[in-house]
mmCIF file with all atom_site columns, C-alpha atoms and ligand atoms in Angstrom:
data_model
loop_
_atom_site.group_PDB
_atom_site.id
_atom_site.type_symbol
_atom_site.label_atom_id
_atom_site.label_alt_id
_atom_site.label_comp_id
_atom_site.label_asym_id
_atom_site.label_entity_id
_atom_site.label_seq_id
_atom_site.pdbx_PDB_ins_code
_atom_site.Cartn_x
_atom_site.Cartn_y
_atom_site.Cartn_z
_atom_site.occupancy
_atom_site.B_iso_or_equiv
_atom_site.pdbx_formal_charge
_atom_site.auth_seq_id
_atom_site.auth_comp_id
_atom_site.auth_asym_id
_atom_site.auth_atom_id
_atom_site.pdbx_PDB_model_num
ATOM   1   C  CA  . MET A 1 1   ? -0.064 0.010   -0.478  1.00 52.00 ? 518  MET A CA  1
ATOM   2   C  CA  . ASN A 1 2   ? 0.982  3.486   -0.726  1.00 51.00 ? 519  ASN A CA  1
ATOM   3   C  CA  . PRO A 1 3   ? 0.606  6.902   1.309   1.00 49.00 ? 520  PRO A CA  1
ATOM   4   C  CA  . THR A 1 4   ? -2.635 8.092   1.289   1.00 49.00 ? 521  THR A CA  1
ATOM   5   C  CA  . ARG A 1 5   ? -1.430 11.578  -0.336  1.00 60.00 ? 522  ARG A CA  1
ATOM   6   C  CA  . PRO A 1 6   ? 1.627  12.627  -2.483  1.00 59.00 ? 523  PRO A CA  1
ATOM   7   C  CA  . GLY A 1 7   ? 4.007  13.527  0.153   1.00 65.00 ? 524  GLY A CA  1
ATOM   8   C  CA  . ALA A 1 8   ? 3.462  11.387  3.362   1.00 84.00 ? 525  ALA A CA  1
ATOM   9   C  CA  . GLY A 1 9   ? 5.929  9.358   4.601   1.00 96.00 ? 526  GLY A CA  1
ATOM   10  C  CA  . TRP A 1 10  ? 5.405  5.889   5.386   1.00 95.00 ? 527  TRP A CA  1
ATOM   11  C  CA  . ILE A 1 11  ? 7.397  2.874   6.781   1.00 98.00 ? 528  ILE A CA  1
ATOM   12  C  CA  . GLU A 1 12  ? 6.320  -0.398  5.448   1.00 98.00 ? 529  GLU A CA  1
ATOM   13  C  CA  . VAL A 1 13  ? 8.590  -3.466  6.762   1.00 98.00 ? 530  VAL A CA  1
ATOM   14  C  CA  . ILE A 1 14  ? 8.466  -7.010  5.102   1.00 98.00 ? 531  ILE A CA  1
ATOM   15  C  CA  . ALA A 1 15  ? 9.367  -10.117 7.267   1.00 98.00 ? 532  ALA A CA  1
ATOM   16  C  CA  . GLY A 1 16  ? 10.062 -13.165 7.378   1.00 98.00 ? 533  GLY A CA  1
ATOM   17  C  CA  . PRO A 1 17  ? 12.168 -16.169 7.901   1.00 96.00 ? 534  PRO A CA  1
ATOM   18  C  CA  . MET A 1 18  ? 14.888 -16.283 5.243   1.00 93.00 ? 535  MET A CA  1
ATOM   19  C  CA  . PHE A 1 19  ? 13.803 -17.462 1.521   1.00 94.00 ? 536  PHE A CA  1
ATOM   20  C  CA  . SER A 1 20  ? 10.358 -16.746 2.288   1.00 96.00 ? 537  SER A CA  1
ATOM   21  C  CA  . GLY A 1 21  ? 10.280 -13.654 -0.707  1.00 96.00 ? 538  GLY A CA  1
ATOM   22  C  CA  . LYS A 1 22  ? 11.623 -11.022 1.534   1.00 96.00 ? 539  LYS A CA  1
ATOM   23  C  CA  . SER A 1 23  ? 14.199 -9.177  -0.765  1.00 94.00 ? 540  SER A CA  1
ATOM   24  C  CA  . GLU A 1 24  ? 11.904 -10.524 -3.738  1.00 95.00 ? 541  GLU A CA  1
ATOM   25  C  CA  . GLU A 1 25  ? 9.241  -8.378  -2.574  1.00 97.00 ? 542  GLU A CA  1
ATOM   26  C  CA  . LEU A 1 26  ? 11.478 -5.810  -1.980  1.00 97.00 ? 543  LEU A CA  1
ATOM   27  C  CA  . ILE A 1 27  ? 12.446 -5.651  -5.348  1.00 96.00 ? 544  ILE A CA  1
ATOM   28  C  CA  . ARG A 1 28  ? 9.029  -5.537  -6.968  1.00 96.00 ? 545  ARG A CA  1
ATOM   29  C  CA  . LEU A 1 29  ? 7.684  -2.716  -4.354  1.00 97.00 ? 546  LEU A CA  1
ATOM   30  C  CA  . LEU A 1 30  ? 10.921 -0.706  -5.745  1.00 96.00 ? 547  LEU A CA  1
ATOM   31  C  CA  . LYS A 1 31  ? 11.032 -1.370  -9.618  1.00 96.00 ? 548  LYS A CA  1
ATOM   32  C  CA  . ARG A 1 32  ? 7.004  -0.444  -8.924  1.00 97.00 ? 549  ARG A CA  1
ATOM   33  C  CA  . ALA A 1 33  ? 8.562  3.240   -7.870  1.00 96.00 ? 550  ALA A CA  1
ATOM   34  C  CA  . MET A 1 34  ? 10.929 3.730   -10.313 1.00 95.00 ? 551  MET A CA  1
ATOM   35  C  CA  . ILE A 1 35  ? 8.288  2.832   -13.120 1.00 96.00 ? 552  ILE A CA  1
ATOM   36  C  CA  . ALA A 1 36  ? 6.240  5.255   -11.711 1.00 97.00 ? 553  ALA A CA  1
ATOM   37  C  CA  . ARG A 1 37  ? 9.403  7.584   -11.575 1.00 97.00 ? 554  ARG A CA  1
ATOM   38  C  CA  . GLN A 1 38  ? 10.092 7.863   -8.298  1.00 97.00 ? 555  GLN A CA  1
ATOM   39  C  CA  . ARG A 1 39  ? 13.039 8.534   -7.155  1.00 97.00 ? 556  ARG A CA  1
ATOM   40  C  CA  . VAL A 1 40  ? 14.509 6.036   -5.020  1.00 97.00 ? 557  VAL A CA  1
ATOM   41  C  CA  . GLN A 1 41  ? 17.257 5.211   -2.859  1.00 97.00 ? 558  GLN A CA  1
ATOM   42  C  CA  . VAL A 1 42  ? 18.718 1.712   -2.049  1.00 97.00 ? 559  VAL A CA  1
ATOM   43  C  CA  . PHE A 1 43  ? 20.795 0.508   1.983   1.00 97.00 ? 560  PHE A CA  1
ATOM   44  C  CA  . LYS A 1 44  ? 22.386 -2.126  3.039   1.00 95.00 ? 561  LYS A CA  1
ATOM   45  C  CA  . PRO A 1 45  ? 24.413 -2.249  6.092   1.00 94.00 ? 562  PRO A CA  1
ATOM   46  C  CA  . LYS A 1 46  ? 27.914 -3.089  4.764   1.00 91.00 ? 563  LYS A CA  1
ATOM   47  C  CA  . LEU A 1 47  ? 28.481 -6.797  6.724   1.00 80.00 ? 564  LEU A CA  1
ATOM   48  C  CA  . ASP A 1 48  ? 32.677 -6.454  5.232   1.00 64.00 ? 565  ASP A CA  1
ATOM   49  C  CA  . ASN A 1 49  ? 34.745 -4.505  4.164   1.00 58.00 ? 566  ASN A CA  1
ATOM   50  C  CA  . ARG A 1 50  ? 34.922 -4.846  0.737   1.00 55.00 ? 567  ARG A CA  1
ATOM   51  C  CA  . TYR A 1 51  ? 32.877 -2.817  -1.992  1.00 60.00 ? 568  TYR A CA  1
ATOM   52  C  CA  . SER A 1 52  ? 30.740 0.158   -1.108  1.00 60.00 ? 569  SER A CA  1
ATOM   53  C  CA  . GLU A 1 53  ? 28.300 0.104   -3.467  1.00 71.00 ? 570  GLU A CA  1
ATOM   54  C  CA  . GLY A 1 54  ? 26.364 -3.361  -4.416  1.00 86.00 ? 571  GLY A CA  1
ATOM   55  C  CA  . ASP A 1 55  ? 23.264 -5.136  -5.187  1.00 88.00 ? 572  ASP A CA  1
ATOM   56  C  CA  . VAL A 1 56  ? 20.127 -6.501  -3.442  1.00 88.00 ? 573  VAL A CA  1
ATOM   57  C  CA  . VAL A 1 57  ? 19.680 -10.170 -5.576  1.00 87.00 ? 574  VAL A CA  1
ATOM   58  C  CA  . SER A 1 58  ? 17.300 -12.495 -4.278  1.00 86.00 ? 575  SER A CA  1
ATOM   59  C  CA  . HIS A 1 59  ? 17.809 -16.103 -4.329  1.00 85.00 ? 576  HIS A CA  1
ATOM   60  C  CA  . SER A 1 60  ? 16.123 -15.692 -7.711  1.00 82.00 ? 577  SER A CA  1
ATOM   61  C  CA  . GLN A 1 61  ? 18.341 -13.575 -9.097  1.00 85.00 ? 578  GLN A CA  1
ATOM   62  C  CA  . MET A 1 62  ? 16.150 -10.354 -9.390  1.00 86.00 ? 579  MET A CA  1
ATOM   63  C  CA  . ARG A 1 63  ? 18.187 -7.210  -8.045  1.00 88.00 ? 580  ARG A CA  1
ATOM   64  C  CA  . VAL A 1 64  ? 18.569 -3.137  -7.555  1.00 89.00 ? 581  VAL A CA  1
ATOM   65  C  CA  . PRO A 1 65  ? 21.685 -1.252  -6.764  1.00 91.00 ? 582  PRO A CA  1
ATOM   66  C  CA  . CYS A 1 66  ? 21.557 -0.334  -3.815  1.00 94.00 ? 583  CYS A CA  1
ATOM   67  C  CA  . GLU A 1 67  ? 24.828 1.923   -1.225  1.00 95.00 ? 584  GLU A CA  1
ATOM   68  C  CA  . LEU A 1 68  ? 26.062 -0.051  1.440   1.00 95.00 ? 585  LEU A CA  1
ATOM   69  C  CA  . VAL A 1 69  ? 26.665 2.176   4.580   1.00 95.00 ? 586  VAL A CA  1
ATOM   70  C  CA  . ASP A 1 70  ? 28.197 0.488   7.626   1.00 94.00 ? 587  ASP A CA  1
ATOM   71  C  CA  . ARG A 1 71  ? 25.784 2.107   10.283  1.00 97.00 ? 588  ARG A CA  1
ATOM   72  C  CA  . ALA A 1 72  ? 21.565 3.550   10.633  1.00 98.00 ? 589  ALA A CA  1
ATOM   73  C  CA  . ASP A 1 73  ? 23.366 7.438   10.827  1.00 97.00 ? 590  ASP A CA  1
ATOM   74  C  CA  . GLU A 1 74  ? 25.175 6.889   7.697   1.00 98.00 ? 591  GLU A CA  1
ATOM   75  C  CA  . ILE A 1 75  ? 22.394 6.855   5.797   1.00 98.00 ? 592  ILE A CA  1
ATOM   76  C  CA  . MET A 1 76  ? 20.828 10.701  6.415   1.00 98.00 ? 593  MET A CA  1
ATOM   77  C  CA  . PRO A 1 77  ? 23.645 12.378  5.369   1.00 98.00 ? 594  PRO A CA  1
ATOM   78  C  CA  . ARG A 1 78  ? 23.960 9.791   1.950   1.00 97.00 ? 595  ARG A CA  1
ATOM   79  C  CA  . LEU A 1 79  ? 20.442 11.240  1.448   1.00 98.00 ? 596  LEU A CA  1
ATOM   80  C  CA  . ASP A 1 80  ? 19.209 13.153  -1.756  1.00 97.00 ? 597  ASP A CA  1
ATOM   81  C  CA  . PRO A 1 81  ? 16.895 15.391  -0.816  1.00 96.00 ? 598  PRO A CA  1
ATOM   82  C  CA  . ARG A 1 82  ? 14.912 13.909  -4.495  1.00 97.00 ? 599  ARG A CA  1
ATOM   83  C  CA  . THR A 1 83  ? 14.839 10.771  -2.823  1.00 97.00 ? 600  THR A CA  1
ATOM   84  C  CA  . GLU A 1 84  ? 11.123 9.837   -2.719  1.00 97.00 ? 601  GLU A CA  1
ATOM   85  C  CA  . VAL A 1 85  ? 11.119 5.577   -1.804  1.00 98.00 ? 602  VAL A CA  1
ATOM   86  C  CA  . VAL A 1 86  ? 13.849 5.117   0.745   1.00 98.00 ? 603  VAL A CA  1
ATOM   87  C  CA  . GLY A 1 87  ? 14.537 1.154   0.829   1.00 98.00 ? 604  GLY A CA  1
ATOM   88  C  CA  . ILE A 1 88  ? 16.442 -0.984  3.174   1.00 98.00 ? 605  ILE A CA  1
ATOM   89  C  CA  . ASP A 1 89  ? 17.689 -4.413  3.057   1.00 96.00 ? 606  ASP A CA  1
ATOM   90  C  CA  . GLU A 1 90  ? 18.987 -7.378  5.725   1.00 95.00 ? 607  GLU A CA  1
ATOM   91  C  CA  . ALA A 1 91  ? 18.141 -4.513  8.044   1.00 97.00 ? 608  ALA A CA  1
ATOM   92  C  CA  . GLN A 1 92  ? 18.206 -7.412  10.846  1.00 95.00 ? 609  GLN A CA  1
ATOM   93  C  CA  . PHE A 1 93  ? 22.177 -6.141  10.487  1.00 95.00 ? 610  PHE A CA  1
ATOM   94  C  CA  . PHE A 1 94  ? 22.066 -2.312  11.262  1.00 97.00 ? 611  PHE A CA  1
ATOM   95  C  CA  . ASP A 1 95  ? 22.134 -1.197  15.063  1.00 97.00 ? 612  ASP A CA  1
ATOM   96  C  CA  . ASP A 1 96  ? 19.744 0.292   16.556  1.00 97.00 ? 613  ASP A CA  1
ATOM   97  C  CA  . GLY A 1 97  ? 19.522 4.079   15.000  1.00 98.00 ? 614  GLY A CA  1
ATOM   98  C  CA  . LEU A 1 98  ? 17.689 2.448   12.245  1.00 98.00 ? 615  LEU A CA  1
ATOM   99  C  CA  . PRO A 1 99  ? 13.722 2.722   13.418  1.00 98.00 ? 616  PRO A CA  1
ATOM   100 C  CA  . GLY A 1 100 ? 14.598 6.231   14.848  1.00 98.00 ? 617  GLY A CA  1
ATOM   101 C  CA  . VAL A 1 101 ? 16.408 6.800   11.027  1.00 98.00 ? 618  VAL A CA  1
ATOM   102 C  CA  . CYS A 1 102 ? 13.271 5.237   9.467   1.00 98.00 ? 619  CYS A CA  1
ATOM   103 C  CA  . GLY A 1 103 ? 11.342 7.958   11.370  1.00 98.00 ? 620  GLY A CA  1
ATOM   104 C  CA  . HIS A 1 104 ? 13.062 10.192  10.380  1.00 98.00 ? 621  HIS A CA  1
ATOM   105 C  CA  . LEU A 1 105 ? 12.822 9.284   7.398   1.00 98.00 ? 622  LEU A CA  1
ATOM   106 C  CA  . ALA A 1 106 ? 9.364  8.606   7.146   1.00 98.00 ? 623  ALA A CA  1
ATOM   107 C  CA  . ASN A 1 107 ? 8.370  12.624  9.124   1.00 97.00 ? 624  ASN A CA  1
ATOM   108 C  CA  . LEU A 1 108 ? 10.423 13.680  5.796   1.00 97.00 ? 625  LEU A CA  1
ATOM   109 C  CA  . GLY A 1 109 ? 7.207  12.634  3.855   1.00 97.00 ? 626  GLY A CA  1
ATOM   110 C  CA  . LYS A 1 110 ? 9.585  9.608   2.499   1.00 98.00 ? 627  LYS A CA  1
ATOM   111 C  CA  . ARG A 1 111 ? 8.353  5.728   1.476   1.00 98.00 ? 628  ARG A CA  1
ATOM   112 C  CA  . VAL A 1 112 ? 10.416 3.474   3.323   1.00 98.00 ? 629  VAL A CA  1
ATOM   113 C  CA  . ILE A 1 113 ? 10.056 0.213   2.156   1.00 98.00 ? 630  ILE A CA  1
ATOM   114 C  CA  . ALA A 1 114 ? 12.534 -2.241  5.381   1.00 98.00 ? 631  ALA A CA  1
ATOM   115 C  CA  . ALA A 1 115 ? 12.938 -6.294  4.440   1.00 97.00 ? 632  ALA A CA  1
ATOM   116 C  CA  . GLY A 1 116 ? 14.887 -8.176  7.678   1.00 97.00 ? 633  GLY A CA  1
ATOM   117 C  CA  . LEU A 1 117 ? 14.232 -11.228 9.102   1.00 96.00 ? 634  LEU A CA  1
ATOM   118 C  CA  . ASP A 1 118 ? 12.239 -11.111 12.142  1.00 97.00 ? 635  ASP A CA  1
ATOM   119 C  CA  . MET A 1 119 ? 14.849 -13.804 13.967  1.00 95.00 ? 636  MET A CA  1
ATOM   120 C  CA  . ASP A 1 120 ? 17.726 -15.132 13.767  1.00 91.00 ? 637  ASP A CA  1
ATOM   121 C  CA  . TYR A 1 121 ? 18.802 -18.766 13.708  1.00 88.00 ? 638  TYR A CA  1
ATOM   122 C  CA  . ARG A 1 122 ? 17.756 -19.617 17.195  1.00 89.00 ? 639  ARG A CA  1
ATOM   123 C  CA  . GLY A 1 123 ? 14.331 -18.202 16.946  1.00 94.00 ? 640  GLY A CA  1
ATOM   124 C  CA  . ILE A 1 124 ? 14.457 -14.758 19.106  1.00 93.00 ? 641  ILE A CA  1
ATOM   125 C  CA  . PRO A 1 125 ? 13.275 -11.198 17.402  1.00 96.00 ? 642  PRO A CA  1
ATOM   126 C  CA  . PHE A 1 126 ? 16.362 -10.282 15.486  1.00 95.00 ? 643  PHE A CA  1
ATOM   127 C  CA  . GLY A 1 127 ? 18.112 -6.446  16.317  1.00 96.00 ? 644  GLY A CA  1
ATOM   128 C  CA  . PRO A 1 128 ? 16.330 -3.496  15.201  1.00 98.00 ? 645  PRO A CA  1
ATOM   129 C  CA  . MET A 1 129 ? 13.417 -5.825  13.771  1.00 98.00 ? 646  MET A CA  1
ATOM   130 C  CA  . PRO A 1 130 ? 11.194 -5.753  16.712  1.00 98.00 ? 647  PRO A CA  1
ATOM   131 C  CA  . GLU A 1 131 ? 11.211 -1.693  17.408  1.00 98.00 ? 648  GLU A CA  1
ATOM   132 C  CA  . LEU A 1 132 ? 10.936 -1.623  13.726  1.00 98.00 ? 649  LEU A CA  1
ATOM   133 C  CA  . LEU A 1 133 ? 7.807  -3.815  13.712  1.00 98.00 ? 650  LEU A CA  1
ATOM   134 C  CA  . ALA A 1 134 ? 5.836  -1.394  16.093  1.00 98.00 ? 651  ALA A CA  1
ATOM   135 C  CA  . VAL A 1 135 ? 6.749  1.050   14.700  1.00 98.00 ? 652  VAL A CA  1
ATOM   136 C  CA  . ALA A 1 136 ? 5.732  0.657   11.018  1.00 98.00 ? 653  ALA A CA  1
ATOM   137 C  CA  . GLU A 1 137 ? 2.295  1.871   9.213   1.00 98.00 ? 654  GLU A CA  1
ATOM   138 C  CA  . GLU A 1 138 ? 2.843  -1.795  7.990   1.00 98.00 ? 655  GLU A CA  1
ATOM   139 C  CA  . VAL A 1 139 ? 3.905  -5.237  8.554   1.00 98.00 ? 656  VAL A CA  1
ATOM   140 C  CA  . HIS A 1 140 ? 4.407  -8.074  6.109   1.00 98.00 ? 657  HIS A CA  1
ATOM   141 C  CA  . LYS A 1 141 ? 4.723  -11.203 7.306   1.00 98.00 ? 658  LYS A CA  1
ATOM   142 C  CA  . ILE A 1 142 ? 5.770  -13.818 5.121   1.00 98.00 ? 659  ILE A CA  1
ATOM   143 C  CA  . HIS A 1 143 ? 6.767  -17.210 4.653   1.00 98.00 ? 660  HIS A CA  1
ATOM   144 C  CA  . ALA A 1 144 ? 8.596  -20.068 3.230   1.00 97.00 ? 661  ALA A CA  1
ATOM   145 C  CA  . ILE A 1 145 ? 8.044  -23.764 2.544   1.00 97.00 ? 662  ILE A CA  1
ATOM   146 C  CA  . CYS A 1 146 ? 9.951  -25.839 5.234   1.00 97.00 ? 663  CYS A CA  1
ATOM   147 C  CA  . THR A 1 147 ? 12.433 -27.848 3.962   1.00 95.00 ? 664  THR A CA  1
ATOM   148 C  CA  . SER A 1 148 ? 11.349 -31.132 6.039   1.00 95.00 ? 665  SER A CA  1
ATOM   149 C  CA  . CYS A 1 149 ? 7.639  -31.219 5.360   1.00 97.00 ? 666  CYS A CA  1
ATOM   150 C  CA  . GLY A 1 150 ? 6.023  -28.970 3.586   1.00 97.00 ? 667  GLY A CA  1
ATOM   151 C  CA  . SER A 1 151 ? 4.108  -26.663 5.688   1.00 97.00 ? 668  SER A CA  1
ATOM   152 C  CA  . GLN A 1 152 ? 4.063  -22.193 6.204   1.00 98.00 ? 669  GLN A CA  1
ATOM   153 C  CA  . ALA A 1 153 ? 8.052  -21.469 7.649   1.00 98.00 ? 670  ALA A CA  1
ATOM   154 C  CA  . ALA A 1 154 ? 8.792  -18.621 9.652   1.00 98.00 ? 671  ALA A CA  1
ATOM   155 C  CA  . TYR A 1 155 ? 11.975 -19.817 11.114  1.00 97.00 ? 672  TYR A CA  1
ATOM   156 C  CA  . THR A 1 156 ? 15.489 -20.221 9.732   1.00 93.00 ? 673  THR A CA  1
ATOM   157 C  CA  . GLN A 1 157 ? 17.504 -23.605 10.837  1.00 91.00 ? 674  GLN A CA  1
ATOM   158 C  CA  . ARG A 1 158 ? 21.040 -23.206 10.566  1.00 87.00 ? 675  ARG A CA  1
ATOM   159 C  CA  . LEU A 1 159 ? 22.458 -25.989 9.433   1.00 86.00 ? 676  LEU A CA  1
ATOM   160 C  CA  . ILE A 1 160 ? 26.307 -26.222 10.605  1.00 80.00 ? 677  ILE A CA  1
ATOM   161 C  CA  . GLU A 1 161 ? 27.964 -25.174 13.910  1.00 75.00 ? 678  GLU A CA  1
ATOM   162 C  CA  . SER A 1 162 ? 30.796 -22.675 13.863  1.00 62.00 ? 679  SER A CA  1
ATOM   163 C  CA  . ASP A 1 163 ? 33.097 -20.424 16.232  1.00 53.00 ? 680  ASP A CA  1
ATOM   164 C  CA  . GLU A 1 164 ? 33.878 -17.877 13.334  1.00 46.00 ? 681  GLU A CA  1
ATOM   165 C  CA  . LEU A 1 165 ? 32.903 -14.292 13.784  1.00 35.00 ? 682  LEU A CA  1
ATOM   166 C  CA  . VAL A 1 166 ? 31.807 -13.597 10.190  1.00 39.00 ? 683  VAL A CA  1
ATOM   167 C  CA  . VAL A 1 167 ? 31.619 -17.164 8.167   1.00 46.00 ? 684  VAL A CA  1
ATOM   168 C  CA  . VAL A 1 168 ? 32.450 -16.417 4.461   1.00 42.00 ? 685  VAL A CA  1
ATOM   169 C  CA  . GLY A 1 169 ? 31.017 -19.479 2.597   1.00 46.00 ? 686  GLY A CA  1
ATOM   170 C  CA  . ALA A 1 170 ? 28.068 -20.504 4.269   1.00 57.00 ? 687  ALA A CA  1
ATOM   171 C  CA  . THR A 1 171 ? 26.340 -20.852 1.186   1.00 65.00 ? 688  THR A CA  1
ATOM   172 C  CA  . GLY A 1 172 ? 23.666 -24.258 2.523   1.00 79.00 ? 689  GLY A CA  1
ATOM   173 C  CA  . ALA A 1 173 ? 23.977 -23.184 5.607   1.00 85.00 ? 690  ALA A CA  1
ATOM   174 C  CA  . TYR A 1 174 ? 20.502 -22.712 6.657   1.00 88.00 ? 691  TYR A CA  1
ATOM   175 C  CA  . GLU A 1 175 ? 17.207 -23.552 5.449   1.00 93.00 ? 692  GLU A CA  1
ATOM   176 C  CA  . ALA A 1 176 ? 13.617 -22.161 6.261   1.00 95.00 ? 693  ALA A CA  1
ATOM   177 C  CA  . ARG A 1 177 ? 11.078 -24.590 8.532   1.00 96.00 ? 694  ARG A CA  1
ATOM   178 C  CA  . CYS A 1 178 ? 7.920  -24.001 10.321  1.00 97.00 ? 695  CYS A CA  1
ATOM   179 C  CA  . ARG A 1 179 ? 7.498  -24.230 14.107  1.00 97.00 ? 696  ARG A CA  1
ATOM   180 C  CA  . ARG A 1 180 ? 7.649  -28.104 14.537  1.00 96.00 ? 697  ARG A CA  1
ATOM   181 C  CA  . CYS A 1 181 ? 10.125 -28.569 12.647  1.00 96.00 ? 698  CYS A CA  1
ATOM   182 C  CA  . HIS A 1 182 ? 12.681 -25.741 13.883  1.00 96.00 ? 699  HIS A CA  1
ATOM   183 C  CA  . GLU A 1 183 ? 15.781 -27.050 16.120  1.00 93.00 ? 700  GLU A CA  1
ATOM   184 C  CA  . PRO A 1 184 ? 17.023 -24.079 18.041  1.00 86.00 ? 701  PRO A CA  1
ATOM   185 C  CA  . ASP A 1 185 ? 17.825 -26.150 20.177  1.00 67.00 ? 702  ASP A CA  1
ATOM   186 C  CA  . GLY A 1 186 ? 20.213 -28.665 17.475  1.00 56.00 ? 703  GLY A CA  1
ATOM   187 C  CA  . ALA A 1 187 ? 21.968 -25.186 17.510  1.00 50.00 ? 704  ALA A CA  1
ATOM   188 C  CA  . PRO A 1 188 ? 25.534 -23.827 18.217  1.00 48.00 ? 705  PRO A CA  1
ATOM   189 C  CA  . PRO A 1 189 ? 24.983 -21.708 21.787  1.00 45.00 ? 706  PRO A CA  1
ATOM   190 C  CA  . ALA A 1 190 ? 23.612 -17.697 21.995  1.00 45.00 ? 707  ALA A CA  1
ATOM   191 C  CA  . SER A 1 191 ? 27.323 -16.929 22.360  1.00 48.00 ? 708  SER A CA  1
ATOM   192 C  CA  . GLU A 1 192 ? 27.560 -17.144 18.763  1.00 49.00 ? 709  GLU A CA  1
ATOM   193 C  CA  . PRO A 1 193 ? 26.417 -14.537 15.892  1.00 53.00 ? 710  PRO A CA  1
ATOM   194 C  CA  . TRP A 1 194 ? 25.437 -15.125 12.730  1.00 56.00 ? 711  TRP A CA  1
ATOM   195 C  CA  . LEU A 1 195 ? 26.633 -16.609 10.197  1.00 57.00 ? 712  LEU A CA  1
ATOM   196 C  CA  . ILE A 1 196 ? 26.963 -14.103 6.492   1.00 57.00 ? 713  ILE A CA  1
ATOM   197 C  CA  . PRO A 1 197 ? 27.409 -16.104 3.029   1.00 53.00 ? 714  PRO A CA  1
ATOM   198 C  CA  . PRO A 1 198 ? 29.751 -14.010 0.883   1.00 52.00 ? 715  PRO A CA  1
ATOM   199 C  CA  . ALA A 1 199 ? 29.333 -11.585 -1.367  1.00 53.00 ? 716  ALA A CA  1
ATOM   200 C  CA  . ASP A 1 200 ? 31.384 -13.002 -4.893  1.00 51.00 ? 717  ASP A CA  1
ATOM   201 C  CA  . GLU A 1 201 ? 27.950 -15.562 -4.537  1.00 48.00 ? 718  GLU A CA  1
ATOM   202 C  CA  . GLY A 1 202 ? 25.612 -12.754 -5.428  1.00 45.00 ? 719  GLY A CA  1
ATOM   203 C  CA  . ARG A 1 203 ? 23.915 -12.857 -1.925  1.00 48.00 ? 720  ARG A CA  1
ATOM   204 C  CA  . GLU A 1 204 ? 26.127 -10.476 1.171   1.00 44.00 ? 721  GLU A CA  1
ATOM   205 C  CA  . ALA A 1 205 ? 23.578 -11.841 3.805   1.00 41.00 ? 722  ALA A CA  1
HETATM 206 P  P1  . ADP B 2 .   ? 14.828 -13.708 1.768   1.00 89.21 ? 1355 ADP B P1  1
HETATM 207 O  O1  . ADP B 2 .   ? 15.344 -12.429 0.613   1.00 89.21 ? 1355 ADP B O1  1
HETATM 208 O  O2  . ADP B 2 .   ? 13.615 -14.041 2.304   1.00 89.21 ? 1355 ADP B O2  1
HETATM 209 O  O3  . ADP B 2 .   ? 16.234 -14.580 1.938   1.00 89.21 ? 1355 ADP B O3  1
HETATM 210 P  P2  . ADP B 2 .   ? 14.378 -14.478 -1.567  1.00 89.21 ? 1355 ADP B P2  1
HETATM 211 O  O4  . ADP B 2 .   ? 13.530 -13.175 -1.818  1.00 89.21 ? 1355 ADP B O4  1
HETATM 212 O  O5  . ADP B 2 .   ? 16.336 -13.867 -1.929  1.00 89.21 ? 1355 ADP B O5  1
HETATM 213 O  O6  . ADP B 2 .   ? 14.080 -14.290 -0.012  1.00 89.21 ? 1355 ADP B O6  1
HETATM 214 O  O7  . ADP B 2 .   ? 13.697 -15.545 -2.943  1.00 89.21 ? 1355 ADP B O7  1
HETATM 215 C  C1  . ADP B 2 .   ? 12.764 -16.110 -2.080  1.00 89.21 ? 1355 ADP B C1  1
HETATM 216 C  C2  . ADP B 2 .   ? 13.388 -17.712 -3.200  1.00 89.21 ? 1355 ADP B C2  1
HETATM 217 O  O8  . ADP B 2 .   ? 13.558 -18.426 -2.718  1.00 89.21 ? 1355 ADP B O8  1
HETATM 218 C  C3  . ADP B 2 .   ? 11.413 -17.732 -3.792  1.00 89.21 ? 1355 ADP B C3  1
HETATM 219 O  O9  . ADP B 2 .   ? 11.058 -17.470 -5.234  1.00 89.21 ? 1355 ADP B O9  1
HETATM 220 C  C4  . ADP B 2 .   ? 12.249 -19.437 -4.307  1.00 89.21 ? 1355 ADP B C4  1
HETATM 221 O  O10 . ADP B 2 .   ? 12.362 -19.242 -5.507  1.00 89.21 ? 1355 ADP B O10 1
HETATM 222 C  C5  . ADP B 2 .   ? 13.766 -19.744 -3.312  1.00 89.21 ? 1355 ADP B C5  1
HETATM 223 N  N1  . ADP B 2 .   ? 13.559 -20.662 -2.184  1.00 89.21 ? 1355 ADP B N1  1
HETATM 224 C  C6  . ADP B 2 .   ? 14.635 -21.554 -2.171  1.00 89.21 ? 1355 ADP B C6  1
HETATM 225 N  N2  . ADP B 2 .   ? 14.011 -22.756 -0.973  1.00 89.21 ? 1355 ADP B N2  1
HETATM 226 C  C7  . ADP B 2 .   ? 12.649 -21.906 -0.467  1.00 89.21 ? 1355 ADP B C7  1
HETATM 227 C  C8  . ADP B 2 .   ? 11.661 -22.158 0.100   1.00 89.21 ? 1355 ADP B C8  1
HETATM 228 N  N3  . ADP B 2 .   ? 11.932 -23.040 1.410   1.00 89.21 ? 1355 ADP B N3  1
HETATM 229 N  N4  . ADP B 2 .   ? 10.232 -21.774 0.169   1.00 89.21 ? 1355 ADP B N4  1
HETATM 230 C  C9  . ADP B 2 .   ? 10.427 -20.486 -0.099  1.00 89.21 ? 1355 ADP B C9  1
HETATM 231 N  N5  . ADP B 2 .   ? 10.919 -20.202 -1.487  1.00 89.21 ? 1355 ADP B N5  1
HETATM 232 C  C10 . ADP B 2 .   ? 12.614 -20.917 -1.836  1.00 89.21 ? 1355 ADP B C10 1
HETATM 233 ZN ZN1 . ZN  B 3 .   ? 7.998  -28.753 9.026   1.00 89.21 ? 1356 ZN  B ZN1 1
#
């Protein structure tokens, strides 16, 4: 849904597990905004220091260009005042400043569309997502298909263990699971971080 009148700010959040189509939906909405000749800027957290620009890429290889930032407070200085729609991908990896920045953007009249994992592989609310979901005007909670039983999947199952802070090359490390099939106890201890798949596979998270 769009803001009810032009220039009215708005926050939409697309939340769900891995493989639920968050990136596809974000890209679809951003491409529609571009077709409507609206100015779009897209931001994603920089998960390593290799690139300053990149793409939002879905598992089905849809993509739109984006700017990579280290922190949420880097978004406002990079904002083109003419921008009408601000896309945020991998919102869960941002710091706690993200909901405030999204609120500021919406107060300036921008349409903010943020996509992110609502829960980590343990089933625990992820980073700034709970607050972002609370302050959003609209929330799309979407599901994947459980790889074990074919039901609707709201959880992400981590399949491998690691002691590394950031693991590059973690393809195949996650799959979508329903509540019944999700095994949070089978996952590594809570002190271990989320793993980050490599940028050179087309996805940075
Ligand atoms: P997300 O950003 O939520 O991780 P993507 O938009 O990147 O999701 O990818 C969604 C696509 O992933 C689907 O359209 C489908 O082609 C593919 N896919 C692979 N595994 C699954 C699954 N278990 N359930 C649903 N879609 C899946
Ligand atoms: Zn299942």
